[in-house]
């Protein structure tokens, strides 16, 4: 290599370092890359090549050196030349007005200018630049002594390794916050989940863990970010007059500084900024736990000075914490209006997100098992904005002995009906839809709607009143209501009471399809109810049909048939149905073959007695069987119809005694003929 080549190549390395640092700044800090990734990679590799040939040229600020070195056994202690202080906290409007009053009094001023900025929820660090080169980075520690984590901080692409200023200040200490952006946190947790690794509780914890890694190669794999909010020690650096001016200067030195910063006047200005930032809290790219107000003029800051460990010129106005620690006292099950069972953690009361929280949702069985939440566990609770508080995670190390894995109950805690969970569904449901108190209002509204039992005037207000007053628990109770009872309801007049009773009375006579629909069986809509009525011909066959039988009905698959079986297997539901029938809910036989080409006596049991002059017993038997019915010899409770011909004997008496419907020959014939309509 000639002398010229040598110098050119050395110069090229310097140029590459500068270019790459700029592209890093544009990409990581400005979020606005100016060259394609492939081009960046080419430049990066070119620099790596030169450095491989000339290791003696490698500089500490080379972008290829962000990650390197060996894992260490511990962190060295660092004394902060200027202590890293904490901030006084304010929580209420009054606290802030008080702060402003005190500042004005101390300064003897009428109105004071403040610089406002977000309070980042991360970890405070100090970055020392010696003649423009990052030489030492440390954590805040106790404010006086921190831990030296330079190698880890160097992996953060948003932190300049060299200040873009010529000549550089002799010494400049930048202070700011290391954090993980929300989007990076979510992506990280997604990867963790895919790899079966444990999830991080929140961005702050993930950042804290990463920053304290003894092996900086591990830190480098965690996407950390940095925001500058001030300076510490300065030598040969001319400070501006104001904090806002200082932040602008940090921007020109390529440090990320929150764009959500503003200069305001007086307490009103502070409170205005607070509301504004609170409103955008969720949409900010990073987590904040409040805002910070600082007297803007640096000389005034100096006048105000410090008390104990906090400046008198600044205050943090905190948002209500969104996450807090609590303990699970109990896991209870709530049953919703639609029968969905939701596990809910009863908690030791904790103040989070501005309110005291005593319960948090655990969503469903899978969620509880995924997080493995148990009674007795210490848990992180989160409540953001108006959302329902939830259990974020369990602190497994603090689990007491003798805890048990959570199991969803097999019986509904409200009504005791069986609980079922459909394949591929997260929700567990109570199958006692007709009976369950939790589902009463929903069930009654469904039952009475126009397309179901069509009880005119029975809307949600009235259903609420009837259920809340205890007059109606399940649908059959409707048919036993009296005018007097209705008059006891608020805003119920005689006319309305009579109208309602008339509408209820009218609904007793319905069709089988409407009746089936009115039961509110999951997955059984109007059309399915019509198909079921048509194909099965009666309620009894529907109630006893196997899933296989049910799947013979067009459009009825395993989901619908499974739901039907569950519903009719639940004794509570059967009881309610029996009561409805006993109270006179009925439908014409003709509606049992609403569809053409059906077997009108499908599943029916008939007994013949006496002489049938037109058909004769043999023909009658054959035609009944062809229509899907069965002819049996003796009358029992299970008999659907007794067909009584001339000179009928004691079977007629038995049928009457048992309440079995009696048909004469012509009625039988018209029933059979339904087949042709
Ligand atoms: S200024 C002398 N500005 O809050 C004032 N601190 O309680 C020093 N923090 O440890 C702090 N965002 O980690 C300042 N915009 C901000 C901040 C901020 C977050 C943290 C910082 C410090 C703590 C003080």
XYZ file of C-alpha atoms and ligand atoms in Angstrom:
701
model
C 0.000 0.000 0.000
C 1.380 3.351 -0.992
C 1.472 6.282 1.348
C -1.446 7.880 -0.542
C -3.529 4.687 -0.500
C -2.837 4.366 3.171
C -3.999 7.881 3.921
C -7.011 7.548 1.666
C -8.075 4.406 3.362
C -7.655 5.957 6.805
C -9.615 8.975 5.646
C -12.272 6.665 4.190
C -12.686 4.952 7.571
C -13.228 8.312 9.246
C -15.741 9.309 6.589
C -17.600 6.025 6.974
C -17.802 6.403 10.759
C -19.305 9.839 10.354
C -21.738 8.784 7.640
C -22.919 5.745 9.564
C -23.352 7.786 12.744
C -25.522 10.208 10.774
C -27.583 7.429 9.209
C -28.035 5.878 12.678
C -29.237 9.237 13.954
C -31.674 9.641 11.077
C -32.947 6.098 11.491
C -33.126 5.721 15.280
C -33.593 9.250 16.568
C -35.443 11.017 13.771
C -37.263 7.872 12.687
C -36.602 9.051 9.125
C -34.004 6.959 7.285
C -32.479 8.600 4.223
C -30.868 5.561 2.595
C -32.080 2.026 1.966
C -31.026 -0.633 4.487
C -28.996 -2.461 1.844
C -26.875 0.604 1.158
C -26.347 1.112 4.879
C -25.256 -2.516 5.219
C -22.741 -2.072 2.391
C -21.180 0.963 4.064
C -21.109 -0.810 7.409
C -19.352 -3.821 5.883
C -16.834 -1.582 4.125
C -15.930 -0.036 7.482
C -15.674 -3.463 9.088
C -13.306 -4.560 6.295
C -11.008 -1.586 6.741
C -10.996 -2.120 10.499
C -10.187 -5.803 10.045
C -7.139 -4.872 7.980
C -6.129 -2.036 10.295
C -7.207 -2.825 13.839
C -4.999 0.022 14.985
C -7.419 2.462 13.320
C -10.440 1.346 15.292
C -11.748 4.232 17.376
C -13.957 3.928 20.478
C -16.690 5.876 18.707
C -16.737 3.528 15.710
C -20.288 2.321 15.048
C -18.889 -1.198 14.668
C -17.957 -1.071 18.356
C -21.436 -0.623 19.791
C -21.417 -4.265 20.739
C -18.283 -5.937 21.886
C -16.220 -7.051 24.783
C -16.605 -9.881 27.199
C -19.253 -10.487 29.803
C -18.224 -9.133 33.151
C -18.648 -10.347 36.688
C -20.020 -7.152 38.190
C -20.418 -3.432 37.663
C -17.900 -0.874 38.768
C -19.145 1.959 40.966
C -19.184 5.507 39.602
C -19.278 8.685 41.667
C -21.501 11.305 40.064
C -19.610 14.601 40.024
C -22.913 16.408 40.354
C -25.508 14.365 42.253
C -28.397 12.974 40.234
C -31.311 14.344 42.169
C -34.863 13.273 42.393
C -37.939 15.426 41.921
C -40.637 16.432 44.365
C -43.988 14.935 43.369
C -47.327 16.654 42.967
C -50.554 14.777 42.446
C -53.323 17.364 42.489
C -54.057 20.699 40.891
C -53.636 22.223 44.340
C -50.121 20.748 44.668
C -49.152 22.448 41.416
C -50.671 25.813 42.295
C -48.836 25.606 45.583
C -45.549 24.897 43.779
C -46.046 27.875 41.466
C -46.967 30.152 44.403
C -43.836 29.144 46.287
C -41.615 29.703 43.226
C -43.136 33.171 42.662
C -42.756 34.072 46.319
C -39.149 32.907 46.433
C -38.288 34.810 43.268
C -40.487 37.770 44.069
C -42.040 37.571 40.628
C -45.603 37.981 39.365
C -45.552 35.255 36.749
C -42.969 32.622 35.986
C -42.081 30.890 32.736
C -41.815 27.111 32.884
C -40.465 24.431 30.598
C -42.761 21.403 30.558
C -41.874 17.946 29.354
C -42.988 14.335 29.785
C -41.783 12.344 32.768
C -40.396 9.228 31.121
C -41.021 5.973 32.925
C -37.624 4.411 32.466
C -34.222 4.519 34.146
C -32.140 7.619 34.722
C -28.622 7.471 33.295
C -25.659 9.743 32.897
C -23.511 9.860 29.733
C -20.099 11.483 29.954
C -18.560 12.821 26.722
C -14.878 13.593 26.914
C -13.844 15.845 24.025
C -16.903 14.662 22.182
C -16.435 10.944 22.735
C -18.738 8.868 24.922
C -16.371 7.575 27.584
C -18.575 6.640 30.491
C -22.205 5.810 31.079
C -23.745 5.035 34.419
C -27.011 4.452 36.204
C -28.395 6.876 38.754
C -27.950 4.461 41.661
C -28.584 6.306 44.906
C -27.957 9.631 43.200
C -24.370 9.909 44.377
C -23.004 6.533 43.369
C -24.195 4.622 40.347
C -23.085 1.613 38.341
C -20.870 1.916 35.321
C -22.791 0.445 32.366
C -20.965 2.091 29.462
C -20.829 -1.055 27.328
C -24.573 -1.537 27.669
C -25.388 2.085 26.909
C -23.184 1.991 23.824
C -25.486 -0.663 22.351
C -28.344 1.857 22.285
C -28.354 3.109 18.735
C -30.093 6.368 19.660
C -27.144 7.410 21.849
C -24.400 9.215 19.894
C -20.975 7.688 20.448
C -19.443 10.973 19.313
C -20.903 14.476 19.441
C -21.352 16.098 16.031
C -19.679 19.331 17.099
C -16.332 20.750 16.081
C -14.516 21.557 18.257
C -16.313 19.406 20.826
C -16.834 20.572 24.412
C -14.086 19.459 26.711
C -16.456 17.605 28.924
C -20.214 17.269 28.731
C -22.431 15.054 30.847
C -25.837 14.322 29.371
C -28.642 13.118 31.610
C -31.677 11.344 30.455
C -33.802 8.262 30.598
C -33.281 4.828 29.100
C -36.547 3.145 28.165
C -38.153 0.729 25.764
C -40.607 2.146 23.228
C -44.057 0.585 23.454
C -43.895 -0.849 19.931
C -40.516 -2.457 20.610
C -41.802 -3.861 23.898
C -44.762 -5.468 22.166
C -42.595 -6.930 19.426
C -40.158 -8.234 22.025
C -42.928 -9.948 23.959
C -44.297 -11.447 20.769
C -40.909 -13.001 20.071
C -40.636 -14.163 23.665
C -44.039 -15.847 23.358
C -43.120 -17.515 20.058
C -39.944 -18.864 21.584
C -41.771 -20.032 24.681
C -39.820 -17.576 26.832
C -41.305 -15.706 29.734
C -43.029 -12.398 28.977
C -41.949 -9.044 30.366
C -44.402 -7.302 32.638
C -43.960 -3.801 31.200
C -41.520 -1.761 29.126
C -39.833 -0.388 32.243
C -39.006 -3.820 33.637
C -37.795 -5.023 30.268
C -35.521 -1.956 29.976
C -34.230 -2.302 33.529
C -33.342 -5.944 32.976
C -31.568 -5.163 29.724
C -29.554 -2.294 31.165
C -28.226 -4.414 34.002
C -27.025 -7.293 31.829
C -23.449 -8.265 32.564
C -23.083 -9.328 28.953
C -23.668 -6.342 26.674
C -24.388 -8.701 23.762
C -27.599 -9.553 25.584
C -28.409 -5.864 26.072
C -27.897 -5.331 22.356
C -30.685 -7.816 21.610
C -33.179 -5.735 23.597
C -34.416 -2.709 21.688
C -33.633 0.153 24.093
C -34.102 3.853 23.516
C -32.920 7.031 25.184
C -34.331 10.525 25.796
C -32.156 13.368 27.055
C -33.659 15.864 29.524
C -30.711 17.763 30.958
C -26.996 18.052 31.587
C -24.732 17.386 34.555
C -21.110 18.361 34.552
C -20.063 20.757 31.774
C -16.576 22.017 30.902
C -16.048 24.157 27.820
C -19.720 24.041 26.949
C -21.599 27.310 26.885
C -24.987 26.880 28.493
C -27.886 28.889 27.118
C -30.147 31.004 29.313
C -33.046 28.661 29.462
C -33.838 24.984 29.939
C -35.833 25.007 26.701
C -32.775 26.444 24.939
C -30.647 23.710 26.465
C -32.989 21.025 25.146
C -32.806 22.588 21.679
C -29.040 22.437 21.943
C -29.215 18.745 22.855
C -31.320 18.219 19.740
C -28.591 19.777 17.633
C -26.116 17.409 19.277
C -28.282 14.589 17.888
C -29.777 13.478 21.198
C -33.393 12.355 21.163
C -35.470 14.895 23.095
C -39.234 14.556 23.528
C -41.108 16.581 20.947
C -43.917 16.886 23.514
C -42.224 19.779 25.320
C -43.447 23.317 25.726
C -42.752 26.627 27.418
C -45.769 27.966 29.320
C -46.611 30.795 31.703
C -47.870 30.325 35.252
C -49.916 27.616 36.942
C -52.657 27.703 34.295
C -50.079 26.975 31.627
C -48.757 24.028 33.656
C -52.206 22.539 34.178
C -53.054 23.006 30.522
C -49.958 21.053 29.507
C -50.831 18.335 32.021
C -54.324 17.798 30.572
C -52.989 17.794 27.073
C -50.348 15.199 27.759
C -52.730 13.094 29.793
C -55.127 13.041 26.855
C -52.412 11.719 24.550
C -50.857 9.414 27.128
C -52.033 6.205 25.452
C -50.886 7.290 22.020
C -47.390 8.366 23.067
C -44.655 6.045 21.738
C -43.228 5.593 25.240
C -44.644 5.149 28.730
C -44.889 8.196 30.952
C -45.795 8.433 34.604
C -46.456 12.168 34.586
C -45.001 15.441 33.412
C -42.107 17.525 34.735
C -42.207 21.303 35.174
C -38.950 23.234 35.429
C -38.439 26.964 35.901
C -37.242 27.837 32.425
C -34.535 30.410 33.168
C -31.381 28.705 34.329
C -30.178 31.657 36.433
C -33.525 31.596 38.245
C -33.093 27.851 38.798
C -29.844 28.631 40.476
C -31.452 31.277 42.682
C -34.057 28.805 43.835
C -31.485 26.121 44.554
C -32.168 22.807 46.254
C -33.781 21.369 49.343
C -32.436 18.072 50.612
C -32.247 15.880 47.517
C -34.600 17.711 45.180
C -34.454 20.974 43.252
C -36.814 23.745 44.341
C -37.193 24.864 40.745
C -38.841 21.692 39.451
C -41.682 19.335 40.261
C -43.072 16.137 38.785
C -46.831 16.168 38.278
C -47.675 12.495 38.402
C -50.382 10.665 36.501
C -52.231 8.088 38.507
C -50.109 4.897 38.356
C -51.362 2.454 35.760
C -49.737 -0.574 37.319
C -49.490 -1.671 40.899
C -48.825 -4.749 42.981
C -51.585 -6.589 44.782
C -52.601 -10.017 46.031
C -55.254 -12.383 44.779
C -57.643 -13.070 47.655
C -60.058 -15.184 45.661
C -60.898 -16.138 42.093
C -64.618 -15.799 41.500
C -66.716 -16.558 38.494
C -69.083 -13.993 37.044
C -71.866 -15.086 34.744
C -72.824 -12.547 32.110
C -76.220 -11.876 30.543
C -75.436 -14.255 27.739
C -74.196 -16.985 30.062
C -70.482 -16.475 29.510
C -68.429 -17.296 32.602
C -65.651 -14.832 33.402
C -63.070 -15.540 36.084
C -62.455 -12.446 38.197
C -59.638 -11.962 40.690
C -60.727 -10.457 44.009
C -57.775 -8.353 45.115
C -56.345 -6.735 48.158
C -57.419 -3.124 47.471
C -54.787 -1.168 45.559
C -54.702 2.382 44.178
C -54.021 2.192 40.463
C -54.920 4.362 37.480
C -56.514 6.912 39.819
C -58.971 4.600 41.576
C -58.931 1.889 44.193
C -59.179 -1.440 42.463
C -60.527 -4.526 44.217
C -61.214 -6.818 41.232
C -59.475 -7.515 37.979
C -60.711 -9.553 35.080
C -58.901 -12.744 34.189
C -60.821 -12.929 30.874
C -61.252 -16.695 30.443
C -59.958 -20.119 31.345
C -57.057 -20.054 28.868
C -55.877 -16.678 30.095
C -55.829 -17.773 33.724
C -53.902 -20.865 32.798
C -51.482 -19.000 30.542
C -50.643 -16.553 33.324
C -51.102 -19.282 35.932
C -52.873 -16.990 38.370
C -53.683 -18.635 41.700
C -55.377 -17.626 44.917
C -52.652 -16.214 47.193
C -50.461 -14.961 44.352
C -48.780 -11.554 44.263
C -49.748 -10.005 40.959
C -49.223 -6.921 38.814
C -52.476 -5.096 38.174
C -52.959 -2.742 35.303
C -55.660 -0.176 34.750
C -55.182 2.169 31.825
C -57.734 4.817 30.925
C -61.240 3.515 31.196
C -60.416 -0.098 30.561
C -61.337 -2.817 33.042
C -58.444 -3.550 35.408
C -56.597 -6.722 34.544
C -54.002 -9.003 36.030
C -50.853 -8.515 33.963
C -48.661 -11.172 35.507
C -47.836 -13.204 38.554
C -44.695 -12.798 40.643
C -43.911 -16.489 40.804
C -41.056 -16.071 43.292
C -43.491 -14.784 45.857
C -46.037 -17.572 45.513
C -46.993 -19.027 48.892
C -46.896 -22.782 49.383
C -49.998 -24.896 48.899
C -51.616 -22.953 46.062
C -53.744 -24.713 43.485
C -53.994 -24.484 39.735
C -57.183 -22.698 38.687
C -59.953 -24.788 37.157
C -63.133 -23.563 35.569
C -66.128 -24.902 37.530
C -68.180 -27.610 35.877
C -71.406 -26.125 37.230
C -72.633 -22.589 36.797
C -72.036 -20.826 40.125
C -75.285 -18.920 39.693
C -77.761 -21.653 38.789
C -75.924 -24.961 39.003
C -76.472 -25.873 35.349
C -73.702 -27.595 33.429
C -70.908 -25.439 32.007
C -69.777 -26.110 28.462
C -67.038 -24.836 26.238
C -67.244 -25.209 22.489
C -64.271 -26.347 20.532
C -62.156 -23.446 19.341
C -63.923 -21.034 21.691
C -62.267 -19.282 24.604
C -65.498 -18.699 26.473
C -67.107 -21.178 28.852
C -70.868 -20.879 29.075
C -73.679 -21.830 31.393
C -76.056 -24.095 29.482
C -79.057 -23.313 31.688
C -80.083 -20.386 29.527
C -83.797 -20.579 30.301
C -83.318 -20.864 34.013
C -80.128 -19.106 35.095
C -80.728 -15.898 37.093
C -77.743 -14.248 35.449
C -79.334 -14.714 32.057
C -82.920 -14.017 33.074
C -83.424 -10.632 31.544
C -81.740 -11.598 28.319
C -83.711 -14.846 28.157
C -87.032 -13.121 28.810
C -86.390 -10.432 26.226
C -85.499 -13.061 23.695
C -88.543 -15.144 24.625
C -90.993 -12.286 24.260
C -89.659 -10.686 21.105
C -91.877 -10.399 18.083
C -90.191 -13.189 16.129
C -90.407 -15.524 19.128
C -93.457 -15.627 21.420
C -94.474 -12.158 20.286
C -95.619 -10.696 23.590
C -96.575 -7.230 22.571
C -95.344 -4.509 24.929
C -92.877 -6.625 26.901
C -89.688 -4.651 26.224
C -86.493 -4.203 28.180
C -87.847 -1.678 30.692
C -90.719 -3.942 31.647
C -88.481 -7.006 31.753
C -86.154 -5.120 34.091
C -89.077 -4.148 36.322
C -90.547 -7.655 36.381
C -87.245 -9.315 37.179
C -86.064 -6.680 39.652
C -89.342 -6.855 41.554
C -88.996 -10.631 41.749
C -92.332 -11.225 40.024
C -90.759 -13.077 37.139
C -87.840 -15.421 37.378
C -88.292 -17.545 34.304
C -90.595 -17.380 31.289
C -93.411 -19.553 32.759
C -93.889 -16.973 35.531
C -95.191 -14.615 32.854
C -98.227 -16.845 32.409
C -99.114 -16.620 36.089
C -98.988 -12.861 36.446
C -102.079 -11.098 37.774
C -103.345 -7.557 37.271
C -102.732 -6.825 40.954
C -99.107 -7.878 40.705
C -98.558 -5.759 37.615
C -100.160 -2.749 39.288
C -97.536 -2.959 42.005
C -94.864 -2.058 39.438
C -93.786 1.556 39.082
C -95.537 3.524 36.318
C -97.962 0.684 35.570
C -101.573 1.680 35.017
C -104.612 -0.566 34.827
C -104.923 -0.249 31.074
C -101.289 -1.183 30.448
C -101.498 -4.068 32.915
C -104.554 -5.454 31.160
C -102.988 -4.996 27.762
C -99.873 -6.840 28.866
C -101.866 -9.718 30.313
C -103.874 -9.933 27.097
C -100.661 -10.027 25.061
C -99.256 -12.756 27.290
C -102.492 -14.692 27.029
C -102.434 -14.414 23.264
C -98.884 -15.737 23.129
C -99.932 -19.062 24.667
C -101.031 -20.106 21.231
C -98.012 -20.129 18.986
C -96.175 -22.319 16.484
C -93.591 -24.960 17.242
C -90.943 -23.054 15.286
C -91.509 -19.879 17.253
C -91.487 -21.834 20.475
C -88.156 -23.475 19.663
C -86.680 -20.135 18.678
C -87.985 -18.516 21.864
C -85.953 -20.886 24.038
C -82.812 -18.975 23.145
C -80.696 -22.025 22.438
C -77.228 -21.033 21.349
C -76.780 -21.227 17.545
C -80.508 -21.811 17.011
C -81.836 -18.819 15.116
C -85.215 -18.411 13.496
C -84.395 -20.352 10.344
C -82.871 -23.271 12.219
C -85.861 -23.337 14.560
C -88.166 -23.557 11.544
C -86.137 -26.403 10.046
C -86.122 -28.286 13.316
C -89.872 -27.852 13.746
C -90.470 -28.964 10.195
C -88.251 -31.989 10.192
C -88.825 -33.313 13.658
C -92.478 -32.428 13.776
C -92.747 -32.023 17.523
C -91.087 -30.843 20.655
C -90.690 -34.257 22.226
C -88.752 -35.705 19.275
C -86.545 -32.640 19.346
C -85.915 -33.048 23.042
C -84.939 -36.670 22.764
C -83.170 -36.581 19.401
C -79.554 -37.679 19.379
C -76.911 -35.511 17.751
C -76.956 -37.924 14.839
C -80.720 -37.543 14.406
C -80.365 -33.788 14.564
C -77.719 -33.697 11.918
C -80.205 -35.194 9.438
C -81.898 -31.808 9.454
C -80.504 -29.626 6.674
C -77.957 -27.061 7.837
C -77.637 -28.650 11.247
C -74.019 -29.585 11.868
C -72.093 -30.680 14.925
C -72.078 -27.210 16.487
C -75.852 -26.739 16.368
C -76.619 -30.329 17.299
C -74.139 -30.186 20.191
C -75.711 -27.020 21.468
C -79.216 -28.511 21.218
C -78.211 -31.650 23.080
C -76.574 -29.635 25.828
C -79.612 -27.474 26.171
C -82.121 -30.284 26.390
C -79.909 -32.412 28.623
C -79.902 -29.679 31.229
C -82.693 -30.604 33.676
C -83.275 -26.956 34.572
C -84.178 -26.163 30.989
C -86.483 -29.195 30.709
C -88.253 -28.138 33.851
C -88.921 -24.675 32.488
C -90.224 -26.147 29.239
C -92.555 -28.515 31.088
C -93.912 -25.611 33.104
C -94.556 -23.605 29.941
C -96.496 -26.496 28.442
C -98.375 -27.098 31.666
C -99.351 -23.425 31.711
C -100.967 -23.857 28.329
C -98.387 -22.830 25.808
C -99.358 -24.807 22.734
C -99.308 -24.833 18.998
C -101.593 -26.317 16.397
C -100.799 -29.760 15.183
C -100.729 -28.249 11.717
C -97.678 -26.243 12.584
C -95.848 -29.440 13.230
C -95.450 -30.029 9.538
C -94.852 -26.559 8.399
C -92.655 -27.659 5.583
C -93.737 -29.587 2.536
C -92.776 -33.217 2.152
C -92.370 -33.886 5.847
C -93.475 -36.702 8.033
C -96.193 -35.034 10.051
C -96.281 -37.657 12.798
C -92.551 -38.022 13.139
C -91.744 -39.322 16.593
C -95.373 -39.398 17.748
C -96.890 -42.198 19.689
C -100.541 -43.038 18.924
C -103.064 -45.510 20.293
C -106.085 -46.607 18.269
C -109.420 -47.561 19.828
C -112.901 -48.223 18.492
C -113.909 -48.676 14.856
C -112.557 -46.422 12.102
C -115.250 -46.737 9.390
C -113.369 -44.980 6.614
C -109.834 -46.211 6.976
C -110.048 -49.306 9.050
C -107.485 -50.070 11.774
C -104.970 -51.680 9.426
C -104.851 -48.837 6.957
C -104.732 -46.264 9.761
C -101.746 -48.047 11.325
C -99.889 -48.198 8.005
C -100.496 -44.542 7.225
C -99.478 -43.424 10.712
C -96.235 -45.308 10.414
C -95.630 -43.900 6.957
C -96.039 -40.448 8.495
C -93.324 -41.226 11.026
C -95.544 -42.149 13.967
C -95.737 -45.255 16.076
C -98.868 -47.161 17.037
C -98.799 -48.697 20.488
C -101.290 -50.917 22.272
C -101.954 -49.137 25.530
C -102.397 -45.564 26.661
C -99.736 -44.021 28.869
C -98.399 -40.556 29.717
C -96.088 -40.871 26.783
C -98.943 -41.304 24.327
C -99.325 -38.242 22.131
C -102.727 -38.992 20.662
C -105.546 -41.415 21.212
C -107.476 -41.953 17.998
C -111.006 -42.759 19.109
C -113.315 -44.358 16.553
C -116.894 -45.396 17.049
C -117.767 -47.290 20.216
C -114.459 -46.453 21.854
C -113.916 -48.287 25.107
C -112.081 -47.666 28.338
C -108.909 -46.475 26.541
C -110.813 -43.259 25.909
C -111.437 -42.889 29.623
C -107.790 -43.615 30.375
C -106.626 -41.038 27.799
C -108.892 -38.401 29.256
C -107.691 -39.178 32.737
C -104.058 -38.813 31.657
C -104.719 -35.647 29.664
C -103.741 -37.290 26.361
C -105.058 -35.482 23.269
C -107.956 -37.308 21.603
C -108.531 -37.290 17.849
C -111.460 -38.624 15.865
C -111.009 -40.322 12.527
C -111.425 -37.173 10.443
C -108.919 -35.257 12.587
C -106.457 -38.095 12.119
C -107.003 -37.931 8.379
C -106.366 -34.209 8.229
C -103.224 -34.642 10.301
C -101.975 -37.280 7.903
C -102.816 -35.129 4.965
C -100.551 -32.367 6.151
C -97.946 -34.356 4.367
C -99.284 -33.260 1.005
C -99.556 -29.566 1.710
S -35.207 16.103 35.546
C -32.975 17.866 38.924
N -36.794 15.415 33.596
O -37.498 11.378 37.238
C -34.036 17.194 38.157
N -36.307 13.829 35.274
O -37.722 11.913 40.189
C -33.603 15.904 37.661
N -37.366 11.660 34.885
O -34.481 10.125 38.310
C -34.572 15.184 36.859
N -38.348 12.174 33.006
O -35.181 9.437 36.032
C -36.197 15.032 34.724
N -38.179 14.913 31.786
C -37.560 14.548 32.912
C -37.706 13.254 33.425
C -37.060 12.936 34.617
C -38.136 11.224 33.884
C -36.959 10.850 36.060
C -35.501 10.779 36.264
C -35.253 11.080 37.699
C -36.614 11.083 38.270
C -36.696 12.171 39.325
